[in-house]
Amino acid sequence: MIYRYAFIAFIGTISLIFISAGLSSETTQLTKYTPGPTFSGGPGTGGLGDRTGSPVSSATCAACHSGGGFNVSVSLDVFDPVAGIPVTSYVPGTTYQVTYAVTGNASAYGFQGGVLTSTNAAGGSFSLTLSPNTQLVTIAGRPYLEHANGPSATGVFQALWTAPNAGSGNVTFYGIGLGVNQNGGTSGDNISTPFSQTLTESVPTTVNYPGNPYCGNESDPTPTSTGQSGGTYTSAAGLVINSSTGVVDVSMSTPGDYVVTYTYSTGSTTANISVLSTASSSFNATICDNETLNFGSLVLDGSDAGFHVQTFQAANSCDSIVTLTLFVTPTYTESQTATICSGDTYDFNGQILTEANAGLNTAVLQSSNGCDSTVNLTLSVEVIDNTVFASGAVLTANQVMAAYQWVNCDNGNAPISGATNATFTPTATGNYAVEVTVNGCTEMSACTLVDFSSIEELNLSPGAVFPNPVTDFFEIKNKASFGDIQLITLVDARGKVVLNIPVDETSTNIGHLEAGIYFLTLVNEKGESVISVVKK
């Protein structure tokens, strides 16, 4: 019979499976072997957790190792490193030297040990390993020691241990030892019985006043104490103290340094306490109603007249209570307006203003009460439109609501008698301008040439537009008599075309236009003619 064998290895376990097969197979045999894992760095490092047999252990090292007979056992010494003697109780927060010894007749030893409180919390902390092949491990927030880098030839595992805080109660050291035959596996090894040893918390009798020294206006302090209770508190005269509770009435005590003696059944202890004085003061201050005053954490302004209290720190670090009476003096504000012509200046409390300063200008003076007197001046500049619109022989000043005087530029700007309207029609070729006066300010326009030799007007009388002035609709009378009219426009006083009128239209609506003077221009093959239209 011919047999073939298949070997299958699984991670974490080793399974040997033998399958018989052949040309004439009659039997199948299956064999499986599952040894435990090897953790040369200790079970905590290998992820197995607490294996000491403590209340938080899920198992001991016996779950993997067995078969040996090395008579392994574990012992523990906790030494006071200062006195150099073993201890059976601990002082909270004190550091001790811990030595676990794993003994037996094995050639090498493994180990894991930890320390827990009665509630299975971390019982202090390990630090600074003092022996080879020893490492610190934290498992679920609890401190442990265990072998490292393979088993230890000496079986000694040492480290420093710092006791937990006061009030933690008794702590228990747990440990388990392992004697190994170093065959590379877990067979033939020997596990010790789980070990435990308890240290009681040693609480000395002490009295302390947290937060000392105390200011005279603070809450009455109560001492904290450890150890024996039921004693009495005494001190020198000047310190008002409750003999049974030790509470000090600082407001009734005389400032000074005191020694408090706490006497209990088997002895006494002392504590220092100091009572410091507080201070108080008051003062007045005056500000203008547009000013602020910083007073401690407060920023006071004109609305805060009256009493204010702030607490500062005196030289002895106690409170210094300061009362401020704030007085507020009013300020004054005056508003003015002024108008200047373009190019003029204005004297404003010593400031020479020009048209560039148009708008709000402010001068701050000091009144008789020492506070600000503010003058706000709104400066306006009379702006005059000195442009002229020319249409044919008709000149029109673009500025409305003004006084007008047309002049002859060719005659030294001599005023033209009777030419005082916004519109002027010269009777001869020449250069003409207009003086425009608004609110006492006068500006002259540029000279405009009117050349009658280049103007050929239609025979359009003022009556050709009806009605004139007009509110909304007007008509051009007898338009057909003016020949072949090619274009009709309505232009505003600034020369802008506001309406193109169809040449065949006889009635035109300008009700949507603003009131003012407009110019109706008709153009034919001979030239153009312009007549003013007044929109009401």
Coordinates of C-alpha atoms in Angstrom, one line a residue:
M1 CA 0.0 0.0 0.0
I2 CA 1.3 3.5 -0.9
Y3 CA 0.7 6.4 1.5
R4 CA 1.0 10.1 0.9
Y5 CA 1.1 12.7 3.8
A6 CA 0.1 16.4 3.7
F7 CA 1.5 18.8 6.4
I8 CA -0.6 21.9 7.3
A9 CA 0.7 24.6 9.7
F10 CA -1.6 27.2 11.3
I11 CA -0.5 30.4 12.8
G12 CA -0.8 30.3 16.6
T13 CA -1.0 26.5 16.7
I14 CA 0.7 23.7 14.9
S15 CA -1.5 21.0 13.4
L16 CA -0.1 17.8 12.0
I17 CA -2.6 16.2 9.7
F18 CA -1.7 12.9 8.1
I19 CA -4.0 11.8 5.3
S20 CA -3.4 8.4 3.8
A21 CA -4.1 8.0 0.1
G22 CA -3.2 5.5 -2.5
L23 CA -4.3 3.5 -5.4
S24 CA -6.3 1.3 -3.1
S25 CA -6.8 3.4 0.1
E26 CA -8.7 1.7 2.9
T27 CA -8.0 3.9 6.0
T28 CA -7.6 7.6 6.9
Q29 CA -5.7 8.8 10.0
L30 CA -5.9 12.4 11.5
T31 CA -3.5 13.6 14.3
K32 CA -3.5 17.2 15.7
Y33 CA -1.0 18.7 18.1
T34 CA -1.6 22.3 19.6
P35 CA 1.1 23.5 21.9
G36 CA 0.8 26.9 23.7
P37 CA 2.7 30.0 22.5
T38 CA 6.1 31.0 23.8
F39 CA 6.5 34.5 25.3
S40 CA 10.1 35.1 26.1
G41 CA 9.3 38.7 26.8
G42 CA 6.7 37.9 29.5
P43 CA 2.9 37.3 29.2
G44 CA 2.1 41.0 29.5
T45 CA 4.3 41.9 26.6
G46 CA 2.8 39.0 24.7
G47 CA -0.7 40.3 25.1
L48 CA -1.9 37.6 27.6
G49 CA -2.6 40.2 30.3
D50 CA -2.5 39.4 34.0
R51 CA -1.3 35.8 34.6
T52 CA -0.4 36.2 38.4
G53 CA -3.5 34.6 39.8
S54 CA -4.7 38.0 41.1
P55 CA -8.5 38.9 41.2
V56 CA -8.1 40.4 37.7
S57 CA -6.4 37.4 36.1
S58 CA -8.1 35.4 33.5
A59 CA -5.7 32.5 34.0
T60 CA -2.2 31.7 35.3
C61 CA 0.9 30.6 33.4
A62 CA -0.3 27.1 33.9
A63 CA -2.6 27.6 31.0
C64 CA 0.4 27.1 28.7
H65 CA 3.3 25.7 30.8
S66 CA 3.2 22.3 32.5
G67 CA 4.9 18.9 33.0
G68 CA 8.0 19.9 35.0
G69 CA 9.0 19.2 38.6
F70 CA 11.3 22.1 39.6
N71 CA 9.5 22.9 43.0
V72 CA 9.2 26.6 42.0
S73 CA 8.1 29.1 44.6
V74 CA 7.9 32.9 44.9
S75 CA 8.8 35.3 47.8
L76 CA 8.7 39.1 48.2
D77 CA 10.7 41.7 50.2
V78 CA 9.7 45.3 50.3
F79 CA 12.5 47.5 51.7
D80 CA 12.6 51.0 53.0
P81 CA 15.5 52.3 50.9
V82 CA 16.4 54.9 53.6
A83 CA 16.3 52.7 56.7
G84 CA 17.3 49.6 54.7
I85 CA 14.8 47.4 56.5
P86 CA 11.8 45.4 55.2
V87 CA 8.4 46.9 55.8
T88 CA 4.9 45.4 56.3
S89 CA 3.1 48.7 55.9
Y90 CA 3.6 51.7 53.6
V91 CA 3.5 55.5 53.9
P92 CA 1.5 57.0 51.0
G93 CA 3.6 58.5 48.3
T94 CA 6.9 56.9 49.6
T95 CA 9.2 55.0 47.3
Y96 CA 10.4 51.5 48.3
Q97 CA 12.7 48.8 46.8
V98 CA 10.7 45.7 45.8
T99 CA 12.5 42.3 45.3
Y100 CA 10.6 39.3 44.0
A101 CA 12.7 36.0 44.2
V102 CA 11.7 32.9 42.2
T103 CA 13.4 29.8 43.5
G104 CA 13.5 26.1 42.6
N105 CA 15.8 23.7 40.9
A106 CA 15.2 24.9 37.3
S107 CA 18.0 26.2 35.1
A108 CA 16.1 29.5 34.4
Y109 CA 13.0 31.3 35.6
G110 CA 10.2 33.4 34.3
F111 CA 8.0 35.7 36.3
Q112 CA 5.1 38.2 36.4
G113 CA 4.0 40.3 39.4
G114 CA 1.7 43.2 40.1
V115 CA 0.2 45.3 42.9
L116 CA -3.5 46.2 43.4
T117 CA -5.6 48.0 45.9
S118 CA -8.6 46.3 47.6
T119 CA -10.8 47.6 44.8
N120 CA -8.4 46.1 42.2
A121 CA -7.1 49.5 41.1
A122 CA -3.5 50.2 40.4
G123 CA -1.6 50.0 43.8
G124 CA 1.0 52.7 43.2
S125 CA 3.6 52.4 40.4
F126 CA 6.8 50.6 39.4
S127 CA 9.9 52.5 38.2
L128 CA 13.6 51.9 37.5
T129 CA 14.2 48.2 37.2
L130 CA 17.2 47.1 39.3
S131 CA 17.8 43.6 38.0
P132 CA 18.6 42.1 34.6
N133 CA 16.0 40.4 32.5
T134 CA 13.3 42.6 34.2
Q135 CA 10.9 45.0 32.5
L136 CA 8.0 47.2 33.5
V137 CA 4.6 46.6 31.9
T138 CA 1.2 48.3 32.2
I139 CA -1.9 46.1 31.8
A140 CA -5.3 47.8 31.8
G141 CA -3.8 50.8 33.7
R142 CA -2.2 48.6 36.4
P143 CA 1.6 48.2 37.0
Y144 CA 3.4 44.9 36.5
L145 CA 7.0 43.5 36.5
E146 CA 7.9 40.5 34.4
H147 CA 10.9 38.8 32.8
A148 CA 12.3 40.3 29.6
N149 CA 14.5 39.0 26.8
G150 CA 14.1 35.4 27.9
P151 CA 14.0 33.7 31.3
S152 CA 16.3 34.8 34.2
A153 CA 19.1 32.7 35.4
T154 CA 18.9 34.2 38.9
G155 CA 15.2 34.4 39.3
V156 CA 15.5 37.8 41.0
F157 CA 13.3 40.6 39.8
Q158 CA 13.8 44.0 41.3
A159 CA 12.4 47.5 40.8
L160 CA 11.5 50.7 42.7
W161 CA 7.8 50.9 43.8
T162 CA 6.1 54.2 44.8
A163 CA 3.2 53.7 47.1
P164 CA -0.2 55.1 46.2
N165 CA -1.8 58.3 47.5
A166 CA -3.2 58.6 51.1
G167 CA -6.6 56.9 51.5
S168 CA -5.9 54.1 49.1
G169 CA -6.0 51.5 51.9
N170 CA -4.2 48.2 51.9
V171 CA -2.4 47.0 48.8
T172 CA -1.6 43.5 47.8
F173 CA 1.4 42.3 45.8
Y174 CA 0.7 39.3 43.5
G175 CA 3.2 37.1 41.6
I176 CA 3.7 33.9 39.9
G177 CA 7.0 32.1 39.0
L178 CA 7.9 29.7 36.2
G179 CA 10.8 27.2 36.2
V180 CA 11.7 26.3 32.6
N181 CA 13.8 23.6 31.0
Q182 CA 14.6 25.9 28.1
N183 CA 13.6 23.4 25.4
G184 CA 12.1 26.1 23.3
G185 CA 8.5 25.0 24.1
T186 CA 6.1 25.0 27.0
S187 CA 6.4 21.4 28.0
G188 CA 8.4 20.2 30.9
D189 CA 8.0 23.5 32.8
N190 CA 6.9 24.1 36.3
I191 CA 4.5 26.8 37.6
S192 CA 4.6 28.1 41.2
T193 CA 1.5 28.5 43.3
P194 CA 0.2 32.1 42.8
F195 CA 1.7 34.4 45.5
S196 CA 0.2 37.3 47.4
Q197 CA 1.4 39.6 50.2
T198 CA -0.5 42.6 51.7
L199 CA 0.9 45.8 53.0
T200 CA -1.3 48.0 55.2
E201 CA -1.5 51.8 54.8
S202 CA 0.4 53.6 57.5
V203 CA -1.3 57.0 58.1
P204 CA 0.6 59.4 60.4
T205 CA -1.3 61.9 62.5
T206 CA -0.9 65.3 60.8
V207 CA -2.7 68.6 60.8
N208 CA -2.5 71.1 58.0
Y209 CA -4.3 74.3 57.0
P210 CA -4.5 74.3 53.2
G211 CA -4.2 77.7 51.6
N212 CA -2.3 79.2 54.5
P213 CA -1.8 82.2 55.0
Y214 CA -5.3 83.7 55.2
C215 CA -6.6 87.2 54.7
G216 CA -8.9 88.7 57.3
N217 CA -11.9 88.8 54.9
E218 CA -11.6 85.2 53.6
S219 CA -13.8 82.3 54.6
D220 CA -12.9 80.6 57.9
P221 CA -10.4 77.8 57.2
T222 CA -10.9 74.2 58.3
P223 CA -7.8 72.0 58.9
T224 CA -7.2 68.7 57.1
S225 CA -5.9 65.9 59.3
T226 CA -4.7 62.3 59.0
G227 CA -4.3 59.6 61.5
Q228 CA -5.9 59.8 65.0
S229 CA -9.1 61.8 65.4
G230 CA -10.9 63.2 68.4
G231 CA -8.1 65.5 69.6
T232 CA -8.2 69.1 70.6
Y233 CA -6.8 72.3 69.0
T234 CA -5.1 75.1 70.9
S235 CA -3.1 78.2 70.0
A236 CA -1.8 81.5 71.5
A237 CA -4.1 84.4 72.3
G238 CA -5.2 86.4 69.4
L239 CA -6.2 83.4 67.2
V240 CA -9.9 82.6 67.6
I241 CA -10.0 78.8 67.1
N242 CA -12.6 76.1 67.7
S243 CA -11.0 73.6 70.0
S244 CA -12.8 70.6 68.7
T245 CA -12.9 71.3 64.9
G246 CA -9.8 73.5 64.5
V247 CA -11.8 76.0 62.4
V248 CA -10.3 79.5 62.7
D249 CA -12.4 82.7 62.7
V250 CA -10.0 84.9 60.7
S251 CA -12.2 88.0 60.7
M252 CA -12.2 88.0 64.6
S253 CA -8.5 87.0 64.9
T254 CA -5.7 89.5 65.3
P255 CA -3.4 89.5 62.3
G256 CA -0.2 87.6 63.0
D257 CA 1.6 84.2 62.8
Y258 CA 0.4 81.4 65.0
V259 CA 1.3 77.8 65.9
V260 CA -1.8 75.5 66.3
T261 CA -1.2 72.4 68.5
Y262 CA -3.4 69.3 67.9
T263 CA -3.3 67.0 71.0
Y264 CA -4.6 63.4 70.6
S265 CA -4.6 60.3 72.8
T266 CA -1.0 59.2 72.1
G267 CA 0.7 62.4 71.3
S268 CA 0.5 65.8 69.6
T269 CA 1.4 67.5 66.4
T270 CA 1.5 71.1 65.2
A271 CA 0.6 73.3 62.2
N272 CA 1.5 76.9 61.3
I273 CA -1.2 79.4 60.4
S274 CA -1.0 83.1 59.6
V275 CA -3.7 85.7 59.5
L276 CA -3.1 88.8 57.3
S277 CA -4.8 92.1 57.4
T278 CA -7.0 93.6 54.7
A279 CA -7.1 97.3 53.7
S280 CA -9.7 99.8 52.5
S281 CA -9.6 103.3 51.0
S282 CA -11.7 105.8 49.0
F283 CA -11.1 108.7 46.6
N284 CA -12.9 111.0 44.2
A285 CA -12.3 111.5 40.4
T286 CA -13.8 113.8 37.8
I287 CA -14.0 113.2 34.0
C288 CA -15.6 115.0 31.1
D289 CA -18.7 113.2 29.7
N290 CA -16.7 112.2 26.6
E291 CA -13.8 110.7 28.5
T292 CA -13.2 107.3 30.1
L293 CA -11.5 106.3 33.3
N294 CA -9.9 102.9 34.0
F295 CA -10.7 101.7 37.5
G296 CA -9.5 98.2 38.2
S297 CA -11.4 95.9 35.9
L298 CA -13.9 98.7 35.1
V299 CA -13.8 101.2 32.2
L300 CA -16.0 104.1 33.4
D301 CA -17.5 106.8 31.1
G302 CA -19.9 109.7 31.3
S303 CA -22.8 107.5 32.2
D304 CA -21.1 106.1 35.3
A305 CA -21.3 109.0 37.7
G306 CA -21.5 107.8 41.4
F307 CA -19.9 105.1 43.6
H308 CA -17.8 102.2 42.4
V309 CA -16.0 99.6 44.4
Q310 CA -13.0 97.5 43.2
T311 CA -10.8 95.0 45.0
F312 CA -7.1 95.1 44.4
Q313 CA -4.2 93.1 45.8
A314 CA -2.2 94.7 48.6
A315 CA 1.5 94.2 49.2
N316 CA 0.7 91.3 51.6
S317 CA -1.4 89.6 48.8
C318 CA -4.6 90.3 50.6
D319 CA -7.5 92.4 49.4
S320 CA -7.4 96.2 49.3
I321 CA -10.9 97.5 48.8
V322 CA -11.1 100.8 47.1
T323 CA -14.2 103.0 46.7
L324 CA -14.3 105.6 44.0
T325 CA -16.8 108.5 43.7
L326 CA -16.9 109.6 40.1
F327 CA -18.1 113.0 39.1
V328 CA -18.9 113.8 35.4
T329 CA -18.6 117.3 33.8
P330 CA -20.6 118.0 30.6
T331 CA -19.1 118.9 27.3
Y332 CA -20.7 121.2 24.7
T333 CA -21.4 120.8 21.0
E334 CA -22.5 123.5 18.6
S335 CA -23.4 123.1 14.9
Q336 CA -23.0 125.8 12.2
T337 CA -23.4 126.1 8.5
A338 CA -21.6 128.3 5.9
T339 CA -21.6 128.7 2.2
I340 CA -18.7 130.1 0.1
C341 CA -18.3 130.8 -3.6
S342 CA -16.0 128.8 -5.7
G343 CA -12.4 130.1 -5.2
D344 CA -13.3 131.8 -1.8
T345 CA -12.0 130.9 1.7
Y346 CA -13.6 130.7 5.1
D347 CA -12.0 131.4 8.5
F348 CA -13.2 128.7 10.9
N349 CA -11.6 129.2 14.4
G350 CA -8.2 129.8 12.9
Q351 CA -8.6 127.1 10.1
I352 CA -8.7 128.6 6.6
L353 CA -11.1 126.5 4.7
T354 CA -11.4 126.3 0.9
E355 CA -13.9 124.6 -1.4
A356 CA -11.8 121.4 -0.9
N357 CA -13.0 121.4 2.7
A358 CA -16.7 121.3 1.7
G359 CA -18.7 119.1 4.1
L360 CA -18.3 118.6 7.9
N361 CA -15.4 120.3 9.6
T362 CA -14.9 120.0 13.4
A363 CA -13.0 122.2 15.8
V364 CA -12.5 121.1 19.4
L365 CA -12.0 124.0 21.9
Q366 CA -11.7 124.0 25.7
S367 CA -14.6 125.4 27.7
S368 CA -14.4 127.2 31.0
N369 CA -15.0 123.9 32.9
G370 CA -11.9 122.3 31.3
C371 CA -13.9 120.0 29.0
D372 CA -14.3 120.0 25.3
S373 CA -16.5 122.4 23.4
T374 CA -17.0 121.0 19.9
V375 CA -18.0 123.1 17.0
N376 CA -19.3 121.3 13.9
L377 CA -19.3 123.4 10.7
T378 CA -21.0 122.2 7.5
L379 CA -19.4 124.1 4.7
S380 CA -21.1 124.3 1.4
V381 CA -19.7 125.7 -1.9
E382 CA -22.1 127.4 -4.3
V383 CA -21.5 125.5 -7.6
I384 CA -22.6 127.5 -10.7
D385 CA -22.9 125.9 -14.1
N386 CA -21.4 128.6 -16.3
T387 CA -21.7 126.6 -19.6
V388 CA -23.8 127.9 -22.5
F389 CA -25.7 125.9 -25.1
A390 CA -25.7 127.3 -28.6
S391 CA -28.3 126.3 -31.2
G392 CA -28.0 128.3 -34.3
A393 CA -28.2 132.0 -33.3
V394 CA -29.8 131.2 -29.9
L395 CA -27.5 131.1 -26.8
T396 CA -28.9 129.6 -23.6
A397 CA -27.3 129.5 -20.1
N398 CA -27.5 126.0 -18.6
Q399 CA -27.7 127.3 -15.0
V400 CA -31.4 127.5 -13.9
M401 CA -32.9 129.7 -11.2
A402 CA -30.2 132.4 -11.5
A403 CA -29.7 136.0 -12.4
Y404 CA -28.2 136.5 -16.0
Q405 CA -26.3 139.3 -17.7
W406 CA -25.1 138.7 -21.3
V407 CA -22.0 140.6 -22.4
N408 CA -20.2 141.4 -25.7
C409 CA -16.8 139.8 -25.5
D410 CA -15.7 141.8 -28.5
N411 CA -16.5 145.0 -26.6
G412 CA -14.5 144.4 -23.4
N413 CA -17.2 142.2 -22.0
A414 CA -19.6 145.2 -22.0
P415 CA -23.1 144.3 -20.6
I416 CA -25.7 144.1 -23.3
S417 CA -28.7 146.2 -22.3
G418 CA -31.8 144.2 -21.6
A419 CA -30.1 140.9 -22.1
T420 CA -30.9 139.5 -18.6
N421 CA -32.7 136.2 -19.5
A422 CA -31.4 132.7 -19.6
T423 CA -31.8 132.8 -23.4
F424 CA -30.1 135.4 -25.6
T425 CA -30.4 135.8 -29.4
P426 CA -27.7 138.2 -30.8
T427 CA -28.6 140.4 -33.8
A428 CA -25.1 140.5 -35.2
T429 CA -22.2 138.2 -35.7
G430 CA -19.8 138.3 -32.6
N431 CA -18.6 136.6 -29.5
Y432 CA -20.9 136.6 -26.5
A433 CA -20.8 135.4 -22.9
V434 CA -23.1 135.4 -19.8
E435 CA -22.5 136.3 -16.1
V436 CA -24.5 133.9 -13.9
T437 CA -25.2 134.9 -10.3
V438 CA -26.6 132.5 -7.7
N439 CA -26.8 133.4 -4.0
G440 CA -24.3 136.2 -4.3
C441 CA -21.8 134.2 -6.3
T442 CA -21.1 135.2 -9.9
E443 CA -19.3 133.3 -12.6
M444 CA -18.8 134.1 -16.3
S445 CA -19.2 131.7 -19.1
A446 CA -16.7 131.2 -21.9
C447 CA -17.2 133.4 -25.0
T448 CA -19.3 131.8 -27.7
L449 CA -19.1 132.8 -31.4
V450 CA -22.4 133.4 -33.2
D451 CA -21.8 133.7 -37.0
F452 CA -24.9 134.7 -38.9
S453 CA -23.1 134.0 -42.3
S454 CA -23.2 130.3 -41.5
I455 CA -26.8 130.2 -40.3
E456 CA -29.7 129.8 -42.7
E457 CA -32.9 129.5 -40.7
L458 CA -36.3 128.4 -41.7
N459 CA -39.1 130.9 -41.7
L460 CA -40.3 129.5 -38.3
S461 CA -42.2 132.0 -36.2
P462 CA -42.6 131.5 -32.4
G463 CA -46.2 130.7 -33.0
A464 CA -45.3 127.6 -34.9
V465 CA -45.4 125.7 -31.5
F466 CA -48.7 125.7 -29.7
P467 CA -49.2 125.9 -26.8
N468 CA -46.0 127.4 -25.6
P469 CA -45.4 127.1 -22.6
V470 CA -46.7 123.6 -22.7
T471 CA -47.7 121.0 -20.0
D472 CA -47.8 117.8 -22.0
F473 CA -48.8 117.9 -25.7
F474 CA -47.7 120.5 -28.2
E475 CA -48.2 120.8 -32.0
I476 CA -46.1 122.2 -34.8
K477 CA -48.4 124.4 -36.9
N478 CA -48.3 124.5 -40.7
K479 CA -45.3 122.1 -40.8
A480 CA -45.9 121.3 -44.4
S481 CA -45.2 124.9 -45.4
F482 CA -41.6 124.5 -44.2
G483 CA -40.5 122.4 -47.1
D484 CA -38.8 119.0 -47.0
I485 CA -38.1 118.7 -43.2
Q486 CA -35.6 115.9 -42.7
L487 CA -35.1 115.9 -38.9
I488 CA -36.9 117.2 -35.8
T489 CA -35.3 117.0 -32.3
L490 CA -35.9 118.3 -28.9
V491 CA -32.8 119.3 -27.0
D492 CA -32.5 120.2 -23.3
A493 CA -30.6 123.2 -21.9
R494 CA -27.4 121.2 -21.6
G495 CA -27.4 120.3 -25.3
K496 CA -28.6 116.7 -24.8
V497 CA -31.2 115.3 -27.3
V498 CA -34.1 114.2 -25.1
L499 CA -36.5 113.4 -27.9
N500 CA -36.4 112.5 -31.6
I501 CA -39.8 113.6 -33.2
P502 CA -41.0 111.8 -36.3
V503 CA -41.2 114.3 -39.2
D504 CA -44.8 113.4 -39.9
E505 CA -46.0 113.7 -36.3
T506 CA -48.2 116.8 -35.6
S507 CA -48.7 116.3 -31.8
T508 CA -45.9 115.6 -29.4
N509 CA -46.2 114.6 -25.7
I510 CA -43.4 115.9 -23.4
G511 CA -45.4 115.4 -20.2
H512 CA -42.7 113.0 -18.9
L513 CA -39.9 115.6 -19.1
E514 CA -38.8 117.9 -16.3
A515 CA -39.9 121.5 -16.2
G516 CA -37.4 123.8 -18.0
I517 CA -36.4 125.3 -21.3
Y518 CA -36.0 123.0 -24.3
F519 CA -35.1 123.7 -27.9
L520 CA -37.1 122.4 -30.9
T521 CA -34.8 122.0 -33.9
L522 CA -36.0 121.5 -37.4
V523 CA -33.6 120.6 -40.2
N524 CA -34.2 120.8 -44.0
E525 CA -32.1 121.1 -47.1
K526 CA -31.6 124.8 -46.5
G527 CA -30.4 124.5 -42.9
E528 CA -31.9 124.4 -39.4
S529 CA -34.1 126.6 -37.3
V530 CA -34.5 126.5 -33.5
I531 CA -37.3 127.8 -31.3
S532 CA -37.4 127.6 -27.5
V533 CA -40.1 125.5 -25.8
V534 CA -41.0 126.1 -22.2
K535 CA -42.1 123.0 -20.3
K536 CA -44.2 123.8 -17.3

